[in-house]
Every structure is written in C-alpha cells, then in structure tokens.
C-alpha cells in the first residue's frame, strides 16, 4: 500500500481503517444454528417453485426500496396495526446499522448482551459511538 499521502486511505478515519473483518469459523459437519442457516438441501419441488418465481423477477430493475408488498403481507399476517412502523432490512447487519446511524452522536453508547453478535461493536465503532457489553450473568 502506498504511503505517499495520495491514496484514498488518507480520507478514511483511523478507527475505520483499524477495523478487521470478523472471522467465521468453518463449522465442519456442525449445524450453524447461530447463522439461521438450513443445513439441509431444499426438496426438488421447492427448488422448481423458487425458480418459477425467480424467472418472473425483473432482475434488470432495482427492487422496491420500501418493500411495500412484503410490508403489507407482514402487516396482515402478523396483525401489525397501521399506526406501527415496520423496519425491514437485508439481514441483521443492515438493521443494526440503520438503527445506529439514526441515533449516532458523539458520546452515545451502543449496549448489547455479552457475549453477542460482533456487529454491534463494529457498527458502534464505525458510527463513532462507544460499545458497552452487558454480561448475561
């Protein structure tokens, strides 16, 4: 990496540069319950149904950013009152990040149970907040 001062890194905050990707250990033959993964292959019939739906998706267009159809279906299925809001995201990383960005201010702290998902600490650091783990016992 160049150190001549003309690299994009000069604009990146030191605490962000210090971040490292978290390591996900190879589970081997274990079932990864913490990752919400299904350890079993989908039945062939379900794969075909999924492919039928996927063939109709307009992959050349951005999806609805508000996920209005999904939101309406969730509202109906879960009986969520109209005066309540739904926050949808692409996994827990994005949801934690959206919430942190909404409240981030100097001196604020993100608290989470300890041990916890590593993204709470990483997102706190990226948004300039402190992280405080709260022991479960």
PDB file of C-alpha atoms in Angstrom:
ATOM      1  CA  UNK A   1       0.000   0.000   0.000  1.00  0.00           C
ATOM      2  CA  UNK A   2       1.316   3.412  -0.936  1.00  0.00           C
ATOM      3  CA  UNK A   3       2.283   5.746   1.886  1.00  0.00           C
ATOM      4  CA  UNK A   4       2.870   8.842  -0.256  1.00  0.00           C
ATOM      5  CA  UNK A   5      -0.265  10.592   1.003  1.00  0.00           C
ATOM      6  CA  UNK A   6      -2.055  10.373  -2.343  1.00  0.00           C
ATOM      7  CA  UNK A   7      -4.122   7.304  -1.538  1.00  0.00           C
ATOM      8  CA  UNK A   8      -7.832   7.201  -0.725  1.00  0.00           C
ATOM      9  CA  UNK A   9      -6.920   5.873   2.729  1.00  0.00           C
ATOM     10  CA  UNK A  10      -5.885   9.373   3.811  1.00  0.00           C
ATOM     11  CA  UNK A  11      -9.574  10.317   3.895  1.00  0.00           C
ATOM     12  CA  UNK A  12     -10.684   7.332   5.957  1.00  0.00           C
ATOM     13  CA  UNK A  13     -10.942   7.759   9.726  1.00  0.00           C
ATOM     14  CA  UNK A  14      -8.241   5.833  11.645  1.00  0.00           C
ATOM     15  CA  UNK A  15     -10.802   3.883  13.694  1.00  0.00           C
ATOM     16  CA  UNK A  16     -12.433   2.657  10.483  1.00  0.00           C
ATOM     17  CA  UNK A  17      -9.058   1.700   8.991  1.00  0.00           C
ATOM     18  CA  UNK A  18      -8.322  -0.278  12.158  1.00  0.00           C
ATOM     19  CA  UNK A  19     -11.421  -2.454  11.728  1.00  0.00           C
ATOM     20  CA  UNK A  20     -10.919  -6.023  10.567  1.00  0.00           C
ATOM     21  CA  UNK A  21     -13.476  -8.410   9.120  1.00  0.00           C
ATOM     22  CA  UNK A  22     -14.765 -10.820  11.685  1.00  0.00           C
ATOM     23  CA  UNK A  23     -13.736 -14.427  11.230  1.00  0.00           C
ATOM     24  CA  UNK A  24     -16.454 -17.020  10.698  1.00  0.00           C
ATOM     25  CA  UNK A  25     -15.063 -20.421  11.661  1.00  0.00           C
ATOM     26  CA  UNK A  26     -15.685 -23.363   9.357  1.00  0.00           C
ATOM     27  CA  UNK A  27     -18.449 -25.370  11.046  1.00  0.00           C
ATOM     28  CA  UNK A  28     -17.364 -28.642   9.510  1.00  0.00           C
ATOM     29  CA  UNK A  29     -20.277 -31.036   9.905  1.00  0.00           C
ATOM     30  CA  UNK A  30     -21.986 -28.976  12.613  1.00  0.00           C
ATOM     31  CA  UNK A  31     -25.338 -27.278  12.081  1.00  0.00           C
ATOM     32  CA  UNK A  32     -24.918 -23.478  12.266  1.00  0.00           C
ATOM     33  CA  UNK A  33     -27.958 -22.509  14.326  1.00  0.00           C
ATOM     34  CA  UNK A  34     -26.494 -19.068  15.097  1.00  0.00           C
ATOM     35  CA  UNK A  35     -26.423 -18.188  11.387  1.00  0.00           C
ATOM     36  CA  UNK A  36     -30.066 -19.112  10.760  1.00  0.00           C
ATOM     37  CA  UNK A  37     -28.939 -21.472   8.000  1.00  0.00           C
ATOM     38  CA  UNK A  38     -30.782 -24.569   6.929  1.00  0.00           C
ATOM     39  CA  UNK A  39     -28.308 -27.469   6.921  1.00  0.00           C
ATOM     40  CA  UNK A  40     -30.460 -29.475   4.514  1.00  0.00           C
ATOM     41  CA  UNK A  41     -30.915 -29.125   0.763  1.00  0.00           C
ATOM     42  CA  UNK A  42     -34.260 -27.866  -0.449  1.00  0.00           C
ATOM     43  CA  UNK A  43     -36.579 -30.532  -1.864  1.00  0.00           C
ATOM     44  CA  UNK A  44     -36.508 -30.578  -5.683  1.00  0.00           C
ATOM     45  CA  UNK A  45     -40.160 -29.497  -5.845  1.00  0.00           C
ATOM     46  CA  UNK A  46     -39.411 -26.396  -3.762  1.00  0.00           C
ATOM     47  CA  UNK A  47     -36.375 -25.566  -5.909  1.00  0.00           C
ATOM     48  CA  UNK A  48     -38.572 -25.706  -9.023  1.00  0.00           C
ATOM     49  CA  UNK A  49     -41.198 -23.459  -7.417  1.00  0.00           C
ATOM     50  CA  UNK A  50     -38.483 -20.973  -6.444  1.00  0.00           C
ATOM     51  CA  UNK A  51     -37.058 -20.974  -9.969  1.00  0.00           C
ATOM     52  CA  UNK A  52     -40.548 -20.360 -11.400  1.00  0.00           C
ATOM     53  CA  UNK A  53     -40.888 -17.265  -9.198  1.00  0.00           C
ATOM     54  CA  UNK A  54     -37.349 -16.102  -9.987  1.00  0.00           C
ATOM     55  CA  UNK A  55     -37.987 -16.315 -13.736  1.00  0.00           C
ATOM     56  CA  UNK A  56     -40.680 -13.637 -13.336  1.00  0.00           C
ATOM     57  CA  UNK A  57     -38.481 -11.200 -11.394  1.00  0.00           C
ATOM     58  CA  UNK A  58     -37.327  -8.115 -13.291  1.00  0.00           C
ATOM     59  CA  UNK A  59     -33.640  -8.521 -12.491  1.00  0.00           C
ATOM     60  CA  UNK A  60     -32.809  -5.509 -14.650  1.00  0.00           C
ATOM     61  CA  UNK A  61     -34.634  -3.198 -12.200  1.00  0.00           C
ATOM     62  CA  UNK A  62     -33.949  -2.155  -8.642  1.00  0.00           C
ATOM     63  CA  UNK A  63     -36.364  -3.711  -6.168  1.00  0.00           C
ATOM     64  CA  UNK A  64     -38.911  -1.589  -4.321  1.00  0.00           C
ATOM     65  CA  UNK A  65     -36.758   0.148  -1.670  1.00  0.00           C
ATOM     66  CA  UNK A  66     -39.673   0.248   0.756  1.00  0.00           C
ATOM     67  CA  UNK A  67     -40.639  -3.390   0.170  1.00  0.00           C
ATOM     68  CA  UNK A  68     -44.282  -2.280   0.123  1.00  0.00           C
ATOM     69  CA  UNK A  69     -45.733  -5.659  -0.903  1.00  0.00           C
ATOM     70  CA  UNK A  70     -43.718  -7.515   1.741  1.00  0.00           C
ATOM     71  CA  UNK A  71     -44.577  -4.908   4.345  1.00  0.00           C
ATOM     72  CA  UNK A  72     -48.297  -5.202   3.576  1.00  0.00           C
ATOM     73  CA  UNK A  73     -48.141  -9.000   3.744  1.00  0.00           C
ATOM     74  CA  UNK A  74     -46.271  -8.920   7.071  1.00  0.00           C
ATOM     75  CA  UNK A  75     -48.711  -6.366   8.453  1.00  0.00           C
ATOM     76  CA  UNK A  76     -51.672  -8.553   7.509  1.00  0.00           C
ATOM     77  CA  UNK A  77     -50.135 -11.866   8.587  1.00  0.00           C
ATOM     78  CA  UNK A  78     -48.728 -10.581  11.889  1.00  0.00           C
ATOM     79  CA  UNK A  79     -51.697  -8.263  12.553  1.00  0.00           C
ATOM     80  CA  UNK A  80     -49.467  -5.193  12.873  1.00  0.00           C
ATOM     81  CA  UNK A  81     -51.600  -2.078  13.474  1.00  0.00           C
ATOM     82  CA  UNK A  82     -51.396   0.657  10.836  1.00  0.00           C
ATOM     83  CA  UNK A  83     -50.096   3.153  13.403  1.00  0.00           C
ATOM     84  CA  UNK A  84     -46.991   0.987  13.957  1.00  0.00           C
ATOM     85  CA  UNK A  85     -43.925   1.058  11.724  1.00  0.00           C
ATOM     86  CA  UNK A  86     -42.010  -1.871  10.257  1.00  0.00           C
ATOM     87  CA  UNK A  87     -38.258  -1.712   9.724  1.00  0.00           C
ATOM     88  CA  UNK A  88     -37.119  -4.145   7.049  1.00  0.00           C
ATOM     89  CA  UNK A  89     -33.556  -4.808   6.007  1.00  0.00           C
ATOM     90  CA  UNK A  90     -31.202  -7.211   4.308  1.00  0.00           C
ATOM     91  CA  UNK A  91     -30.280  -9.140   7.432  1.00  0.00           C
ATOM     92  CA  UNK A  92     -29.419  -8.151  10.973  1.00  0.00           C
ATOM     93  CA  UNK A  93     -26.191  -6.351   9.979  1.00  0.00           C
ATOM     94  CA  UNK A  94     -28.152  -3.799   7.969  1.00  0.00           C
ATOM     95  CA  UNK A  95     -30.877  -3.394  10.595  1.00  0.00           C
ATOM     96  CA  UNK A  96     -28.333  -2.764  13.365  1.00  0.00           C
ATOM     97  CA  UNK A  97     -26.515  -0.299  11.109  1.00  0.00           C
ATOM     98  CA  UNK A  98     -29.707   1.605  10.208  1.00  0.00           C
ATOM     99  CA  UNK A  99     -30.680   1.949  13.866  1.00  0.00           C
ATOM    100  CA  UNK A 100     -27.165   3.025  14.874  1.00  0.00           C
ATOM    101  CA  UNK A 101     -26.991   5.637  12.117  1.00  0.00           C
ATOM    102  CA  UNK A 102     -30.360   7.009  13.193  1.00  0.00           C
ATOM    103  CA  UNK A 103     -29.168   7.702  16.750  1.00  0.00           C
ATOM    104  CA  UNK A 104     -25.394   8.172  16.335  1.00  0.00           C
ATOM    105  CA  UNK A 105     -23.981  11.186  18.174  1.00  0.00           C
ATOM    106  CA  UNK A 106     -20.629  11.778  19.862  1.00  0.00           C
ATOM    107  CA  UNK A 107     -20.662  10.327  23.356  1.00  0.00           C
ATOM    108  CA  UNK A 108     -23.512   7.910  22.742  1.00  0.00           C
ATOM    109  CA  UNK A 109     -23.115   4.234  23.618  1.00  0.00           C
ATOM    110  CA  UNK A 110     -24.465   1.089  21.981  1.00  0.00           C
ATOM    111  CA  UNK A 111     -25.231  -1.562  24.579  1.00  0.00           C
ATOM    112  CA  UNK A 112     -25.821  -5.237  23.839  1.00  0.00           C
ATOM    113  CA  UNK A 113     -25.767  -8.504  25.789  1.00  0.00           C
ATOM    114  CA  UNK A 114     -22.304 -10.012  26.181  1.00  0.00           C
ATOM    115  CA  UNK A 115     -21.458 -12.359  24.553  1.00  0.00           C
ATOM    116  CA  UNK A 116     -23.235 -11.050  21.490  1.00  0.00           C
ATOM    117  CA  UNK A 117     -23.144 -10.638  17.740  1.00  0.00           C
ATOM    118  CA  UNK A 118     -19.852  -8.958  16.759  1.00  0.00           C
ATOM    119  CA  UNK A 119     -21.595  -6.427  14.511  1.00  0.00           C
ATOM    120  CA  UNK A 120     -22.862  -4.392  17.483  1.00  0.00           C
ATOM    121  CA  UNK A 121     -19.282  -3.473  18.396  1.00  0.00           C
ATOM    122  CA  UNK A 122     -18.145  -2.975  14.791  1.00  0.00           C
ATOM    123  CA  UNK A 123     -21.088  -0.743  13.886  1.00  0.00           C
ATOM    124  CA  UNK A 124     -20.644   1.271  17.086  1.00  0.00           C
ATOM    125  CA  UNK A 125     -17.016   1.930  16.110  1.00  0.00           C
ATOM    126  CA  UNK A 126     -17.859   2.841  12.509  1.00  0.00           C
ATOM    127  CA  UNK A 127     -20.547   5.297  13.615  1.00  0.00           C
ATOM    128  CA  UNK A 128     -18.251   6.923  16.177  1.00  0.00           C
ATOM    129  CA  UNK A 129     -20.067   5.596  19.217  1.00  0.00           C
ATOM    130  CA  UNK A 130     -18.762   3.521  22.105  1.00  0.00           C
ATOM    131  CA  UNK A 131     -19.780  -0.076  22.682  1.00  0.00           C
ATOM    132  CA  UNK A 132     -20.639  -1.480  26.099  1.00  0.00           C
ATOM    133  CA  UNK A 133     -21.261  -5.180  26.552  1.00  0.00           C
ATOM    134  CA  UNK A 134     -23.721  -6.131  29.293  1.00  0.00           C
ATOM    135  CA  UNK A 135     -22.918  -9.532  30.863  1.00  0.00           C
ATOM    136  CA  UNK A 136     -25.755 -12.029  30.696  1.00  0.00           C
ATOM    137  CA  UNK A 137     -24.989 -13.372  34.160  1.00  0.00           C
TER     138      UNK A 137
END
